[in-house]
XYZ file of C-alpha atoms in Angstrom:
553
model
C 0.000 0.000 0.000
C 1.427 3.401 -1.017
C 1.947 6.069 1.607
C -0.702 8.280 0.003
C -3.308 5.506 0.143
C -2.356 4.785 3.746
C -2.869 8.460 4.596
C -6.327 8.405 3.042
C -7.219 5.151 4.808
C -6.218 6.572 8.167
C -8.154 9.782 7.517
C -11.237 7.865 6.388
C -11.079 5.625 9.459
C -10.706 8.555 11.837
C -12.963 11.170 10.247
C -15.527 9.504 7.965
C -16.150 5.865 8.847
C -18.388 6.625 11.837
C -20.755 8.599 9.574
C -21.042 5.947 6.854
C -24.150 3.726 6.788
C -23.039 0.079 6.767
C -26.224 -1.499 8.122
C -26.588 -3.632 4.992
C -23.108 -5.106 5.500
C -23.814 -6.890 8.791
C -23.453 -10.349 7.252
C -20.234 -9.549 5.417
C -16.840 -10.711 6.619
C -14.709 -8.189 8.484
C -12.417 -7.755 5.465
C -15.315 -7.235 3.057
C -16.977 -4.841 5.467
C -13.768 -2.838 5.826
C -13.302 -2.631 2.054
C -16.905 -1.541 1.502
C -16.648 1.060 4.267
C -13.493 2.507 2.702
C -15.140 2.587 -0.724
C -18.206 4.372 0.642
C -15.948 6.730 2.582
C -14.192 7.497 -0.694
C -17.548 8.375 -2.243
C -18.382 10.731 0.611
C -14.885 12.227 0.570
C -15.172 12.860 -3.179
C -18.478 14.664 -2.658
C -16.863 16.773 0.080
C -13.970 17.707 -2.185
C -16.184 18.518 -5.183
C -18.804 20.561 -3.360
C -17.576 21.634 0.067
C -20.329 19.587 1.728
C -19.884 18.604 5.361
C -18.972 15.017 6.174
C -22.477 14.404 7.514
C -24.090 15.769 4.346
C -21.807 13.768 2.084
C -22.258 10.562 4.083
C -26.032 10.798 3.722
C -25.572 11.068 -0.062
C -23.838 7.667 -0.346
C -26.164 5.199 -2.129
C -23.779 2.303 -2.721
C -25.562 -1.050 -2.592
C -27.644 -3.476 -4.619
C -29.426 -2.073 -7.681
C -27.637 1.270 -7.468
C -26.987 1.069 -11.239
C -23.348 1.960 -10.678
C -24.105 5.226 -8.856
C -22.331 5.167 -5.490
C -23.338 8.664 -4.428
C -25.426 11.630 -5.528
C -25.446 15.073 -3.888
C -27.061 18.391 -4.812
C -24.900 21.437 -4.107
C -27.488 24.200 -3.670
C -24.924 27.001 -3.461
C -23.678 26.223 -6.961
C -26.898 24.695 -8.335
C -24.982 21.541 -9.223
C -25.984 17.888 -9.005
C -23.024 15.558 -8.474
C -22.939 11.847 -9.351
C -20.023 9.754 -8.063
C -18.709 6.279 -8.736
C -15.754 5.265 -6.583
C -13.360 2.342 -6.413
C -11.095 1.812 -3.412
C -7.858 -0.015 -4.197
C -5.330 -0.555 -1.432
C -2.369 -0.988 -3.780
C -2.674 2.530 -5.207
C -2.300 1.454 -8.846
C -5.685 0.233 -10.128
C -8.257 2.526 -11.699
C -11.821 1.730 -12.852
C -12.848 -0.767 -15.505
C -14.687 0.157 -18.670
C -17.593 -2.088 -17.655
C -18.024 -0.288 -14.332
C -17.969 3.104 -16.055
C -20.518 2.022 -18.679
C -22.838 0.792 -15.929
C -22.373 4.075 -14.034
C -23.128 6.240 -17.073
C -26.182 4.145 -17.893
C -27.416 4.756 -14.350
C -26.868 8.499 -14.738
C -28.831 8.445 -17.996
C -31.713 6.709 -16.252
C -31.820 9.371 -13.535
C -31.606 12.233 -16.039
C -34.491 10.694 -17.970
C -36.505 10.241 -14.701
C -36.578 6.470 -15.227
C -36.458 4.996 -11.728
C -37.958 1.563 -12.312
C -34.713 -0.414 -12.030
C -33.368 1.256 -8.876
C -33.488 -0.210 -5.377
C -35.943 1.041 -2.736
C -32.971 2.531 -0.859
C -32.043 4.598 -3.898
C -35.671 5.536 -4.615
C -35.878 7.143 -1.169
C -33.889 9.998 -2.714
C -35.929 10.161 -5.922
C -37.927 13.241 -4.961
C -34.878 15.299 -3.918
C -32.919 14.372 -7.045
C -35.848 15.066 -9.367
C -36.434 18.435 -7.714
C -32.777 19.311 -8.225
C -32.980 18.411 -11.917
C -36.057 20.601 -12.287
C -34.205 23.702 -11.136
C -33.450 26.219 -13.922
C -29.924 26.057 -15.333
C -28.876 23.209 -13.043
C -25.469 21.808 -13.923
C -24.362 18.208 -13.515
C -20.990 16.770 -12.517
C -20.253 13.118 -13.220
C -17.178 11.996 -11.280
C -15.228 8.754 -11.100
C -12.878 8.400 -8.132
C -10.209 5.782 -7.542
C -7.196 5.443 -5.283
C -4.704 4.821 -8.045
C -1.956 7.003 -9.460
C -2.044 5.339 -12.876
C -3.974 7.218 -15.576
C -7.453 6.049 -16.463
C -7.396 3.609 -19.408
C -7.737 5.049 -22.899
C -11.028 3.220 -23.545
C -12.456 4.531 -20.295
C -11.413 8.081 -21.159
C -13.032 7.749 -24.571
C -16.275 6.489 -23.030
C -16.376 9.402 -20.565
C -15.441 11.918 -23.235
C -18.130 10.666 -25.611
C -20.727 10.741 -22.844
C -19.803 14.340 -22.001
C -19.859 15.303 -25.671
C -23.257 13.684 -26.268
C -24.840 15.334 -23.243
C -23.417 18.744 -24.151
C -24.407 18.644 -27.825
C -26.725 21.604 -27.305
C -25.448 23.361 -24.207
C -22.632 22.629 -21.814
C -24.429 21.621 -18.663
C -22.518 18.437 -17.771
C -18.898 18.015 -16.723
C -16.972 14.790 -16.284
C -14.300 14.743 -13.587
C -11.690 12.072 -12.933
C -10.514 12.012 -9.314
C -7.303 10.014 -9.229
C -4.986 9.573 -6.256
C -3.278 12.913 -6.902
C -6.565 14.793 -6.895
C -7.827 12.958 -3.833
C -4.606 13.687 -2.007
C -4.990 17.384 -2.829
C -8.413 17.255 -1.169
C -6.814 15.447 1.733
C -4.103 18.092 2.040
C -6.734 20.821 2.035
C -8.398 19.090 4.972
C -5.204 18.446 6.897
C -2.876 21.366 6.168
C -0.473 21.389 9.071
C 2.867 20.199 7.729
C 4.362 23.532 6.756
C 5.929 25.714 9.474
C 3.698 28.336 11.113
C 3.754 31.842 9.695
C 3.982 34.728 12.147
C 3.097 38.240 10.994
C 1.870 41.549 12.313
C -1.375 42.989 10.964
C -2.098 46.701 11.222
C -5.633 48.076 11.606
C -6.839 44.506 11.839
C -10.323 43.142 12.261
C -11.942 39.751 12.474
C -15.090 37.812 11.655
C -16.174 34.804 13.722
C -19.389 33.715 11.959
C -20.004 31.549 10.068
C -16.257 30.955 9.657
C -13.272 32.555 11.368
C -11.357 35.148 9.368
C -8.876 37.982 9.873
C -8.124 41.014 7.765
C -5.714 43.904 7.939
C -2.592 45.494 6.439
C 0.474 43.291 6.238
C 4.049 44.332 5.512
C 5.236 43.319 2.046
C 8.463 42.238 3.744
C 6.498 39.546 5.611
C 4.827 38.364 2.400
C 8.216 38.122 0.660
C 9.541 36.037 3.548
C 6.485 33.761 3.442
C 7.089 33.058 -0.251
C 10.781 32.439 0.380
C 10.017 29.968 3.184
C 7.212 28.019 1.500
C 7.910 28.382 -2.224
C 5.481 27.561 -5.023
C 3.459 25.203 -2.828
C 2.151 28.375 -1.179
C -0.079 28.741 -4.262
C -1.246 25.109 -4.499
C -4.975 25.877 -4.054
C -4.787 28.876 -6.418
C -6.032 28.682 -9.990
C -2.657 30.126 -11.035
C 0.873 29.990 -9.703
C 3.127 33.034 -10.017
C 3.349 33.781 -13.759
C 6.587 35.747 -13.624
C 7.200 38.666 -15.966
C 4.119 40.211 -17.500
C 2.594 43.645 -17.935
C 0.602 43.593 -14.696
C 3.306 41.902 -12.612
C 5.953 44.290 -13.924
C 3.739 47.212 -12.910
C 3.486 45.760 -9.398
C 7.285 45.538 -9.187
C 7.639 49.071 -10.588
C 5.271 50.476 -7.959
C 7.252 48.793 -5.193
C 10.473 50.195 -6.677
C 9.297 53.792 -7.088
C 6.244 54.414 -4.875
C 6.135 51.715 -2.182
C 4.122 53.886 0.196
C 1.276 53.984 -2.395
C 1.186 50.215 -2.944
C -1.654 49.556 -0.480
C -3.890 52.032 -2.313
C -3.244 50.547 -5.751
C -3.293 46.795 -5.077
C -6.362 44.547 -4.644
C -4.684 42.563 -1.878
C -4.373 38.887 -1.009
C -6.807 36.196 0.144
C -5.406 33.208 2.044
C -6.652 30.154 3.909
C -5.089 28.469 6.932
C -5.903 25.536 9.153
C -6.107 27.819 12.192
C -4.720 31.065 13.598
C -4.054 32.511 17.019
C -3.149 35.930 18.367
C -0.083 36.522 20.509
C -0.019 38.894 23.477
C 1.954 41.473 21.519
C -0.169 44.519 20.784
C -2.595 43.920 23.613
C -6.293 44.376 22.945
C -5.971 47.268 20.504
C -6.818 46.894 16.835
C -3.992 49.149 15.679
C -1.495 46.280 15.571
C -1.613 42.596 16.400
C 0.770 39.693 15.885
C -0.783 36.441 14.705
C 0.444 32.899 14.124
C -1.022 31.119 11.118
C -0.878 27.337 10.683
C -0.899 25.844 7.174
C -1.350 29.148 5.359
C -1.834 29.139 1.573
C -2.730 31.800 -0.988
C -5.992 31.284 -2.894
C -6.085 34.694 -4.585
C -3.138 37.031 -5.013
C -0.393 34.768 -6.355
C 0.743 37.474 -8.765
C 0.860 40.051 -5.969
C 2.889 37.855 -3.613
C 5.169 36.562 -6.376
C 5.845 40.106 -7.609
C 6.554 41.283 -4.068
C 9.067 38.445 -3.684
C 10.663 39.411 -6.989
C 10.869 43.068 -5.965
C 12.514 42.080 -2.696
C 15.529 40.798 -4.636
C 16.380 44.326 -5.855
C 14.383 46.703 -3.695
C 14.340 45.059 -0.266
C 14.729 48.398 1.472
C 11.556 49.725 -0.152
C 9.435 46.784 0.949
C 9.524 48.002 4.542
C 7.480 51.011 3.374
C 4.950 48.933 1.444
C 1.842 47.231 2.804
C -0.823 45.037 1.249
C -4.345 44.201 2.327
C -4.749 40.584 3.411
C -7.730 38.442 4.344
C -7.046 35.068 5.975
C -9.876 32.535 6.346
C -9.488 29.711 8.834
C -10.614 26.247 7.741
C -11.209 25.345 11.376
C -14.923 24.548 11.520
C -15.377 25.073 7.773
C -16.631 22.187 5.583
C -14.180 19.990 3.723
C -13.588 21.424 0.258
C -14.309 24.996 1.366
C -10.921 25.986 -0.067
C -12.212 25.341 -3.591
C -15.319 27.407 -2.894
C -13.224 30.357 -1.701
C -10.768 30.004 -4.592
C -13.502 30.110 -7.238
C -15.351 32.999 -5.615
C -12.322 35.214 -5.004
C -10.988 34.708 -8.525
C -14.202 35.801 -10.182
C -14.433 39.463 -11.064
C -17.465 41.468 -12.142
C -17.473 41.829 -15.886
C -19.289 44.034 -18.344
C -21.975 42.026 -20.119
C -23.667 42.700 -23.438
C -26.816 43.657 -21.545
C -24.972 46.649 -20.136
C -24.602 48.085 -23.641
C -28.367 48.285 -24.173
C -28.120 51.780 -22.722
C -26.512 52.778 -26.027
C -29.625 51.784 -28.006
C -31.811 54.907 -28.323
C -34.884 52.722 -28.885
C -34.538 51.371 -25.360
C -34.655 54.899 -23.977
C -37.549 55.775 -26.289
C -39.529 52.773 -25.103
C -38.812 53.607 -21.463
C -40.016 57.197 -21.862
C -43.090 56.118 -23.801
C -44.081 53.591 -21.141
C -43.323 56.033 -18.330
C -45.856 58.454 -19.780
C -48.440 55.664 -19.497
C -47.551 54.878 -15.872
C -45.560 51.716 -16.671
C -41.979 51.265 -15.484
C -39.550 49.699 -17.962
C -36.049 48.710 -16.813
C -33.110 47.896 -19.056
C -30.060 49.185 -17.167
C -28.083 46.955 -14.799
C -28.620 47.883 -11.166
C -32.188 49.107 -11.701
C -35.090 47.022 -10.406
C -38.781 46.861 -11.182
C -40.588 48.390 -8.226
C -44.028 46.890 -8.873
C -44.425 44.085 -11.423
C -48.121 44.968 -11.751
C -46.992 48.210 -13.336
C -43.607 47.352 -14.779
C -41.245 44.884 -16.416
C -37.614 44.566 -17.440
C -35.874 43.995 -20.745
C -35.181 40.296 -20.143
C -38.849 39.524 -19.499
C -39.807 41.461 -22.609
C -37.249 39.727 -24.849
C -38.312 36.274 -23.627
C -41.955 37.108 -24.323
C -41.087 38.439 -27.778
C -39.046 35.313 -28.489
C -41.915 33.006 -27.551
C -44.386 35.101 -29.560
C -42.163 34.972 -32.654
C -43.365 32.541 -35.365
C -39.898 30.976 -35.533
C -39.546 28.432 -32.739
C -35.761 28.924 -32.892
C -36.133 32.188 -30.947
C -37.890 30.458 -28.050
C -35.141 27.816 -28.062
C -32.558 30.589 -27.746
C -34.600 32.062 -24.887
C -34.261 28.714 -23.128
C -30.672 27.944 -24.079
C -28.974 31.329 -23.752
C -31.188 34.242 -22.842
C -28.103 36.466 -22.754
C -27.842 36.350 -26.544
C -31.291 37.918 -26.790
C -29.858 40.921 -24.950
C -26.831 41.284 -27.220
C -27.394 44.295 -29.488
C -25.143 42.733 -32.141
C -27.059 39.446 -32.314
C -29.552 38.630 -35.044
C -32.127 37.674 -32.399
C -32.033 41.107 -30.792
C -32.438 42.997 -34.069
C -35.157 40.597 -35.225
C -37.222 40.685 -32.026
C -36.671 44.224 -30.755
C -37.716 46.189 -33.820
C -37.305 49.936 -33.849
C -41.013 50.222 -34.598
C -42.165 48.432 -31.454
C -44.424 50.576 -29.291
C -44.724 50.633 -25.557
C -48.285 49.346 -25.792
C -47.153 46.363 -27.897
C -44.271 45.535 -25.562
C -46.430 45.730 -22.416
C -49.137 43.612 -24.078
C -46.814 40.774 -25.093
C -45.251 40.760 -21.607
C -48.659 40.451 -19.972
C -49.616 37.626 -22.325
C -46.340 35.871 -21.541
C -47.057 36.205 -17.828
C -50.502 34.621 -18.223
C -48.949 31.672 -20.041
C -46.154 31.305 -17.490
C -48.633 31.493 -14.614
C -50.827 28.814 -16.163
C -47.785 26.580 -16.756
C -46.771 26.948 -13.104
C -50.287 26.065 -11.934
C -50.316 22.929 -14.107
C -47.068 21.812 -12.434
C -48.809 21.442 -9.085
C -50.978 18.525 -10.213
C -48.615 16.993 -12.763
C -46.779 13.691 -12.524
C -42.992 13.864 -12.261
C -42.385 13.342 -16.006
C -45.030 15.874 -17.003
C -43.665 18.300 -14.413
C -40.239 18.051 -16.066
C -41.827 18.862 -19.432
C -43.639 21.850 -17.950
C -40.439 23.184 -16.377
C -37.853 22.435 -19.043
C -40.262 22.892 -21.961
C -41.904 26.080 -20.708
C -40.598 28.191 -23.596
C -41.808 25.753 -26.259
C -45.197 25.503 -24.578
C -45.335 29.306 -24.466
C -44.422 29.410 -28.179
C -47.292 27.013 -28.909
C -49.727 29.123 -26.870
C -48.757 32.271 -28.799
C -48.516 30.772 -32.270
C -51.013 27.901 -32.238
C -53.474 29.067 -29.599
C -53.326 32.804 -30.216
C -54.210 35.876 -28.162
C -57.858 34.917 -27.727
C -56.911 31.582 -26.160
C -54.295 33.165 -23.908
C -56.933 35.555 -22.582
C -59.170 32.644 -21.560
C -57.611 31.022 -18.486
C -59.699 27.831 -18.679
C -58.989 27.151 -22.333
C -55.346 28.122 -21.854
C -55.002 25.505 -19.091
C -56.619 22.875 -21.312
C -54.300 23.840 -24.167
C -51.221 23.477 -21.964
C -52.401 20.066 -20.735
C -52.854 18.942 -24.339
C -49.439 20.335 -25.273
C -47.747 18.330 -22.521
C -49.438 15.121 -23.691
C -48.386 15.732 -27.292
C -44.833 16.636 -26.273
C -44.518 13.576 -24.047
C -45.722 11.314 -26.885
C -43.347 12.933 -29.376
C -40.307 12.527 -27.136
C -41.220 8.989 -26.113
C -41.557 8.004 -29.772
C -38.586 9.850 -31.255
C -36.099 10.599 -28.449
C -36.920 8.290 -25.522
C -33.536 8.608 -23.788
C -33.333 12.383 -23.925
C -32.575 14.448 -20.845
C -35.337 17.042 -21.049
C -33.187 19.935 -19.824
C -31.031 19.427 -22.918
C -33.767 18.392 -25.365
C -35.549 21.753 -25.138
C -32.308 23.585 -25.929
C -31.782 21.676 -29.182
C -32.906 23.748 -32.175
C -33.313 20.833 -34.580
C -35.308 18.657 -32.191
C -37.527 21.574 -31.165
C -38.120 22.443 -34.824
C -39.346 18.874 -35.354
C -41.488 19.164 -32.231
C -42.967 22.511 -33.303
C -43.991 21.014 -36.647
C -45.581 18.102 -34.808
C -47.477 20.472 -32.488
C -48.594 22.666 -35.391
C -50.192 19.630 -37.030
C -51.794 18.359 -33.805
C -55.475 18.821 -33.052
C -55.959 21.382 -30.290
C -59.204 22.726 -28.905
C -59.028 26.399 -29.814
C -60.860 29.339 -28.362
């Protein structure tokens, strides 16, 4: 057994095993029970590392057992709107991976869940049916399919091809599914995140410091650039292990950082965004007393999750301008992992490395027709919002540009526009796109815009009401196919039908039946969230619906 596998086994035994359900293993031998417990612990540990779930949450998401269809665990990460499927294989020798047969079985099981086909699953697995189905019904939910194994050999070529083809097939229309391979190296990185304590403690003084104790412990303040340079010198590149980037060396931005430290070190704090770090724990020394002006802290297992370029550039500047660094300070925030869920490092890393960006929607302010429409509607007592940061005060007397563009897309005779509204609503708000110029015509009046929005709302409201009494499969059609159903209401039913709530409800019920029959006949294995984002399939469906016999108003 390799040392890395032994480390994981010890950690699983100490931290996870007590939380793992092994009631079904009572008749197994001690060796078989131990192996199964380690495998299930690996599933839970993988969920922790992928999502930041607590051990208790991850342990409850382990489904390994008879008739699990290859799915060892499934967990919904609400914070990131992501459903995670895991298959895991524990191997004590640290060399084996996963067989092609096991992966094929796993992917088949995932397909069954995505298609809401639960017939072949065990009662234990079906206990989670409602929660999983509800997760898949959430708008824009993403899916992660992960295979985990305690081997440092690469996954076999055939297995990689199978996973790659599965990912490609599922993402033919829109990229909602990601395949992840968690080998021994990846698992050990998760392990290191949970057990950072090997590197020597880092002692530094923070000026004007403050702290947060809930929900997780954190410190912030001004730190001397001299201390940051020393930290980099002591720890090296492993300081940036959780970061999405290591120090990139020379570059325009990094050279500017060095130049500022060389010429205007006292201004560095004002010009730099600062550094975000994690540590296993921190403590304050007696130096500085109870004041917040200065305090000396000891950090265990500190690592940089955002600010690698800042710290690396400071270290580089120290080689030539060490005297100046004493005049330079940087802002630092250090988050303690003590009490935080396993995998929280990844959550912090992703969040702190995302910056606000200008979107195409923000350029709508440059379209004079948007301003014209706003003024026209304002004169009629209707609020219209198209600028970022503005909100509709009262939806009974107002609407925003996204709601209008979706309604216009569904009202358009071409079903392709409603597919775009489902697949990528952002493209409807791009002034340069063909959809925007086609739907938002310069001749559109405020009265027309407000009317189509109100019609769209009546359709949406009726669709939501029909969901309450629908079976699970029909509910998926109503949620994922809402734009196509709305298109049918506008273009097959018409305004008179939309105005009649009873006949509109009947029309929607008929639409769901027709759609369900069409998919069952032509695309029985389709994941509905993807099907309704496929232009070709929806074009076929729209033709089918147009030829169907509806009761019209």
